[in-house]
Amino acid sequence: MLEETLEILHQYLWKATYETFQMVIISLLAALVFGTLLGLVLYMTETPLLTKNRTINIIAGAIVNLIRSIPFIILLVVLIPLTKLIAGTTIGPLAASVPLSFCAIAFHARLIEGAFADIDRGVIESSVATGASMKLIISHVLLVEARPGIIRAITVTLVSLIGYSAMAGIVGGGGIGDLAIQFGYYRYETGVMIVTVVLLVIIVQVAQIIGDKIAGKFVH
């Protein structure tokens, strides 16, 4: 029994770990780019001191809420045609990265909006009073003052993506979750299940600790 478990782990664990990192990194990059921009739009179109625009805010908020309201496992299925169009396949880590990215962008956008909202209103008022351009306010005030919150948002998004990537295994997305389901659940390989769960816990703990330490360095 133990030899069989070790053989399975030796044969599939590295590949599964690589697939998980592949899915998470692609989705996290999408969240960092599009989620951050969307979060910035949500905040700026809501703030009277900046570029308040109720119409754009409602549309952007509705898109984010729509994606976030759909359970991830259903989003995986709903986006199959788009996944096929973008990735050329519906199976494997690259295909799973498509719905993961959509989920991460919407999730990260709300976290980024919250990070900007935590900035002291007086700081923004001062920068507007000095006549600073909007580009300068974004780059030298908003992004600087919100750094700890943004880093915490990235950490939370990363940890959530690791969890979602495990679910992607249910529809053939590969990764550590897929290994746990295929061998730990369907073939009753308890040892494989324990190792995969422990590995996921370690990855999440390391990501959280590193994120907290980096965010702590930017707290005023």
Tab-separated table of C-alpha atoms in Angstrom:
chain	number	residue	atom	x	y	z
A	1	MET	CA	0.000	0.000	0.000
A	2	LEU	CA	2.727	2.459	1.020
A	3	GLU	CA	4.831	1.512	-1.990
A	4	GLU	CA	1.878	2.100	-4.298
A	5	THR	CA	1.255	5.536	-2.733
A	6	LEU	CA	4.916	6.496	-3.093
A	7	GLU	CA	4.900	5.320	-6.706
A	8	ILE	CA	1.844	7.468	-7.512
A	9	LEU	CA	3.373	10.489	-5.795
A	10	HIS	CA	6.701	9.958	-7.540
A	11	GLN	CA	4.973	9.712	-10.904
A	12	TYR	CA	2.363	12.479	-10.665
A	13	LEU	CA	3.044	14.903	-7.771
A	14	TRP	CA	5.638	17.090	-9.501
A	15	LYS	CA	3.531	17.377	-12.668
A	16	ALA	CA	0.439	18.225	-10.630
A	17	THR	CA	2.327	20.858	-8.610
A	18	TYR	CA	3.663	22.430	-11.802
A	19	GLU	CA	0.150	22.545	-13.300
A	20	THR	CA	-1.200	24.221	-10.159
A	21	PHE	CA	1.500	26.904	-10.266
A	22	GLN	CA	0.853	27.366	-13.992
A	23	MET	CA	-2.861	27.987	-13.428
A	24	VAL	CA	-2.298	30.235	-10.413
A	25	ILE	CA	0.436	32.383	-11.987
A	26	ILE	CA	-1.504	32.991	-15.233
A	27	SER	CA	-4.676	33.891	-13.322
A	28	LEU	CA	-2.813	36.055	-10.805
A	29	LEU	CA	-1.140	38.043	-13.598
A	30	ALA	CA	-4.540	38.619	-15.203
A	31	ALA	CA	-5.901	39.771	-11.837
A	32	LEU	CA	-2.933	42.092	-11.230
A	33	VAL	CA	-3.418	43.827	-14.572
A	34	PHE	CA	-7.161	43.856	-15.220
A	35	GLY	CA	-8.383	43.465	-11.632
A	36	THR	CA	-6.265	46.396	-10.444
A	37	LEU	CA	-7.472	48.597	-13.326
A	38	LEU	CA	-11.074	47.612	-12.676
A	39	GLY	CA	-10.682	48.290	-8.951
A	40	LEU	CA	-9.178	51.703	-9.728
A	41	VAL	CA	-12.094	52.515	-12.046
A	42	LEU	CA	-14.591	51.449	-9.381
A	43	TYR	CA	-12.940	53.678	-6.778
A	44	MET	CA	-12.365	56.740	-8.947
A	45	THR	CA	-15.866	56.745	-10.435
A	46	GLU	CA	-17.293	56.534	-6.919
A	47	THR	CA	-15.159	59.320	-5.383
A	48	PRO	CA	-16.434	62.929	-5.816
A	49	LEU	CA	-12.902	64.345	-5.416
A	50	LEU	CA	-11.648	62.387	-8.435
A	51	THR	CA	-13.667	61.384	-11.518
A	52	LYS	CA	-17.074	60.497	-10.115
A	53	ASN	CA	-19.199	58.923	-12.834
A	54	ARG	CA	-22.263	57.040	-11.660
A	55	THR	CA	-22.988	55.381	-15.011
A	56	ILE	CA	-19.525	53.849	-15.404
A	57	ASN	CA	-19.481	52.889	-11.726
A	58	ILE	CA	-22.804	51.059	-12.007
A	59	ILE	CA	-21.743	49.215	-15.188
A	60	ALA	CA	-18.324	48.208	-13.771
A	61	GLY	CA	-19.878	47.196	-10.451
A	62	ALA	CA	-22.558	45.133	-12.192
A	63	ILE	CA	-19.946	43.219	-14.221
A	64	VAL	CA	-17.917	42.471	-11.097
A	65	ASN	CA	-20.988	41.450	-9.108
A	66	LEU	CA	-22.251	39.241	-11.947
A	67	ILE	CA	-19.015	37.247	-12.108
A	68	ARG	CA	-18.709	37.033	-8.320
A	69	SER	CA	-22.301	35.863	-7.916
A	70	ILE	CA	-21.711	32.733	-10.035
A	71	PRO	CA	-20.222	29.798	-8.081
A	72	PHE	CA	-16.803	28.943	-9.511
A	73	ILE	CA	-17.704	25.377	-10.403
A	74	ILE	CA	-20.613	26.698	-12.525
A	75	LEU	CA	-18.425	29.435	-14.010
A	76	LEU	CA	-16.071	26.688	-15.198
A	77	VAL	CA	-18.915	25.139	-17.198
A	78	VAL	CA	-20.525	28.392	-18.406
A	79	LEU	CA	-17.240	29.654	-19.843
A	80	ILE	CA	-16.420	26.440	-21.736
A	81	PRO	CA	-17.153	27.981	-25.203
A	82	LEU	CA	-14.966	31.026	-24.389
A	83	THR	CA	-12.293	28.768	-22.912
A	84	LYS	CA	-12.274	26.730	-26.139
A	85	LEU	CA	-11.983	29.937	-28.165
A	86	ILE	CA	-9.095	31.377	-26.117
A	87	ALA	CA	-7.109	28.278	-25.120
A	88	GLY	CA	-8.082	26.000	-28.013
A	89	THR	CA	-9.061	23.281	-25.544
A	90	THR	CA	-11.287	22.793	-22.523
A	91	ILE	CA	-8.979	20.382	-20.699
A	92	GLY	CA	-5.732	21.033	-18.877
A	93	PRO	CA	-4.205	23.843	-16.823
A	94	LEU	CA	-4.179	26.404	-19.652
A	95	ALA	CA	-7.895	25.893	-20.231
A	96	ALA	CA	-8.608	26.111	-16.498
A	97	SER	CA	-6.696	29.399	-16.376
A	98	VAL	CA	-9.457	31.134	-18.382
A	99	PRO	CA	-12.325	30.808	-15.852
A	100	LEU	CA	-9.793	31.193	-13.035
A	101	SER	CA	-8.710	34.527	-14.530
A	102	PHE	CA	-12.282	35.807	-14.797
A	103	CYS	CA	-12.931	34.824	-11.198
A	104	ALA	CA	-9.641	36.370	-10.001
A	105	ILE	CA	-10.180	39.670	-11.872
A	106	ALA	CA	-13.604	40.259	-10.319
A	107	PHE	CA	-12.467	39.184	-6.852
A	108	HIS	CA	-9.269	41.243	-6.974
A	109	ALA	CA	-11.082	44.338	-8.293
A	110	ARG	CA	-13.259	44.557	-5.174
A	111	LEU	CA	-10.228	44.076	-2.893
A	112	ILE	CA	-8.319	46.816	-4.725
A	113	GLU	CA	-11.323	49.145	-4.507
A	114	GLY	CA	-11.335	48.539	-0.742
A	115	ALA	CA	-7.582	49.225	-0.507
A	116	PHE	CA	-8.031	52.623	-2.204
A	117	ALA	CA	-11.055	53.421	-0.057
A	118	ASP	CA	-8.886	53.049	3.070
A	119	ILE	CA	-6.669	55.980	2.014
A	120	ASP	CA	-7.028	59.031	4.258
A	121	ARG	CA	-9.413	61.429	2.499
A	122	GLY	CA	-7.244	64.373	3.610
A	123	VAL	CA	-4.307	63.087	1.564
A	124	ILE	CA	-6.416	63.050	-1.602
A	125	GLU	CA	-7.891	66.477	-0.830
A	126	SER	CA	-4.381	67.898	-0.384
A	127	SER	CA	-3.150	66.487	-3.690
A	128	VAL	CA	-6.222	67.799	-5.543
A	129	ALA	CA	-5.790	71.228	-3.883
A	130	THR	CA	-2.214	71.483	-5.152
A	131	GLY	CA	-3.490	71.105	-8.712
A	132	ALA	CA	-1.798	67.747	-9.339
A	133	SER	CA	-2.860	65.999	-12.535
A	134	MET	CA	-4.971	62.849	-12.333
A	135	LYS	CA	-2.019	60.802	-13.618
A	136	LEU	CA	0.162	62.160	-10.799
A	137	ILE	CA	-2.520	61.522	-8.169
A	138	ILE	CA	-2.888	57.904	-9.313
A	139	SER	CA	0.833	57.133	-9.521
A	140	HIS	CA	2.158	59.164	-6.555
A	141	VAL	CA	-0.786	59.225	-4.162
A	142	LEU	CA	-3.287	56.405	-4.678
A	143	LEU	CA	-0.858	53.607	-5.587
A	144	VAL	CA	1.677	54.706	-2.951
A	145	GLU	CA	-0.733	55.230	-0.060
A	146	ALA	CA	-2.635	52.014	-0.804
A	147	ARG	CA	0.464	49.800	-1.111
A	148	PRO	CA	-0.069	47.770	2.108
A	149	GLY	CA	-3.726	47.181	1.180
A	150	ILE	CA	-2.828	46.298	-2.399
A	151	ILE	CA	-0.227	43.754	-1.252
A	152	ARG	CA	-2.717	42.214	1.174
A	153	ALA	CA	-5.255	42.093	-1.665
A	154	ILE	CA	-2.741	40.284	-3.883
A	155	THR	CA	-2.067	37.805	-1.075
A	156	VAL	CA	-5.766	37.111	-0.520
A	157	THR	CA	-6.305	36.698	-4.274
A	158	LEU	CA	-3.332	34.325	-4.508
A	159	VAL	CA	-4.569	32.171	-1.623
A	160	SER	CA	-8.079	32.071	-3.091
A	161	LEU	CA	-6.701	31.084	-6.500
A	162	ILE	CA	-4.842	28.147	-4.968
A	163	GLY	CA	-8.149	26.941	-3.546
A	164	TYR	CA	-10.050	27.503	-6.804
A	165	SER	CA	-7.322	25.735	-8.805
A	166	ALA	CA	-7.986	22.608	-6.743
A	167	MET	CA	-11.634	22.762	-7.871
A	168	ALA	CA	-10.541	23.005	-11.503
A	169	GLY	CA	-9.409	19.391	-11.190
A	170	ILE	CA	-13.059	18.320	-11.158
A	171	VAL	CA	-13.405	19.257	-14.856
A	172	GLY	CA	-9.984	17.998	-15.938
A	173	GLY	CA	-8.012	21.134	-15.214
A	174	GLY	CA	-5.136	19.154	-13.762
A	175	GLY	CA	-3.099	20.252	-10.772
A	176	ILE	CA	-2.854	19.098	-7.178
A	177	GLY	CA	-6.637	19.091	-6.763
A	178	ASP	CA	-7.017	16.788	-9.745
A	179	LEU	CA	-4.413	14.419	-8.290
A	180	ALA	CA	-6.298	14.360	-4.987
A	181	ILE	CA	-9.622	13.646	-6.696
A	182	GLN	CA	-8.365	11.037	-9.173
A	183	PHE	CA	-6.332	9.000	-6.700
A	184	GLY	CA	-7.311	10.141	-3.216
A	185	TYR	CA	-11.079	10.148	-3.813
A	186	TYR	CA	-11.872	7.793	-6.716
A	187	ARG	CA	-9.190	5.176	-5.952
A	188	TYR	CA	-9.254	5.468	-2.161
A	189	GLU	CA	-5.540	6.279	-1.973
A	190	THR	CA	-5.672	7.918	1.450
A	191	GLY	CA	-1.943	8.579	1.484
A	192	VAL	CA	-2.159	10.559	-1.760
A	193	MET	CA	-5.065	12.582	-0.382
A	194	ILE	CA	-3.164	13.403	2.832
A	195	VAL	CA	0.001	14.450	0.983
A	196	THR	CA	-1.887	16.684	-1.475
A	197	VAL	CA	-3.870	18.368	1.306
A	198	VAL	CA	-0.721	18.952	3.376
A	199	LEU	CA	1.052	20.331	0.304
A	200	LEU	CA	-1.801	22.773	-0.397
A	201	VAL	CA	-1.807	23.892	3.247
A	202	ILE	CA	1.960	24.502	3.153
A	203	ILE	CA	1.736	26.496	-0.101
A	204	VAL	CA	-1.074	28.669	1.303
A	205	GLN	CA	0.755	29.241	4.602
A	206	VAL	CA	3.980	30.251	2.843
A	207	ALA	CA	2.092	32.615	0.497
A	208	GLN	CA	0.251	34.238	3.409
A	209	ILE	CA	3.388	34.686	5.531
A	210	ILE	CA	5.366	36.212	2.656
A	211	GLY	CA	2.452	38.518	1.750
A	212	ASP	CA	2.049	39.693	5.366
A	213	LYS	CA	5.781	40.401	5.716
A	214	ILE	CA	5.932	42.419	2.489
A	215	ALA	CA	2.784	44.386	3.388
A	216	GLY	CA	4.221	45.100	6.860
A	217	LYS	CA	7.246	46.806	5.306
A	218	PHE	CA	5.021	49.432	3.668
A	219	VAL	CA	2.835	50.272	6.660
A	220	HIS	CA	3.449	53.859	7.723
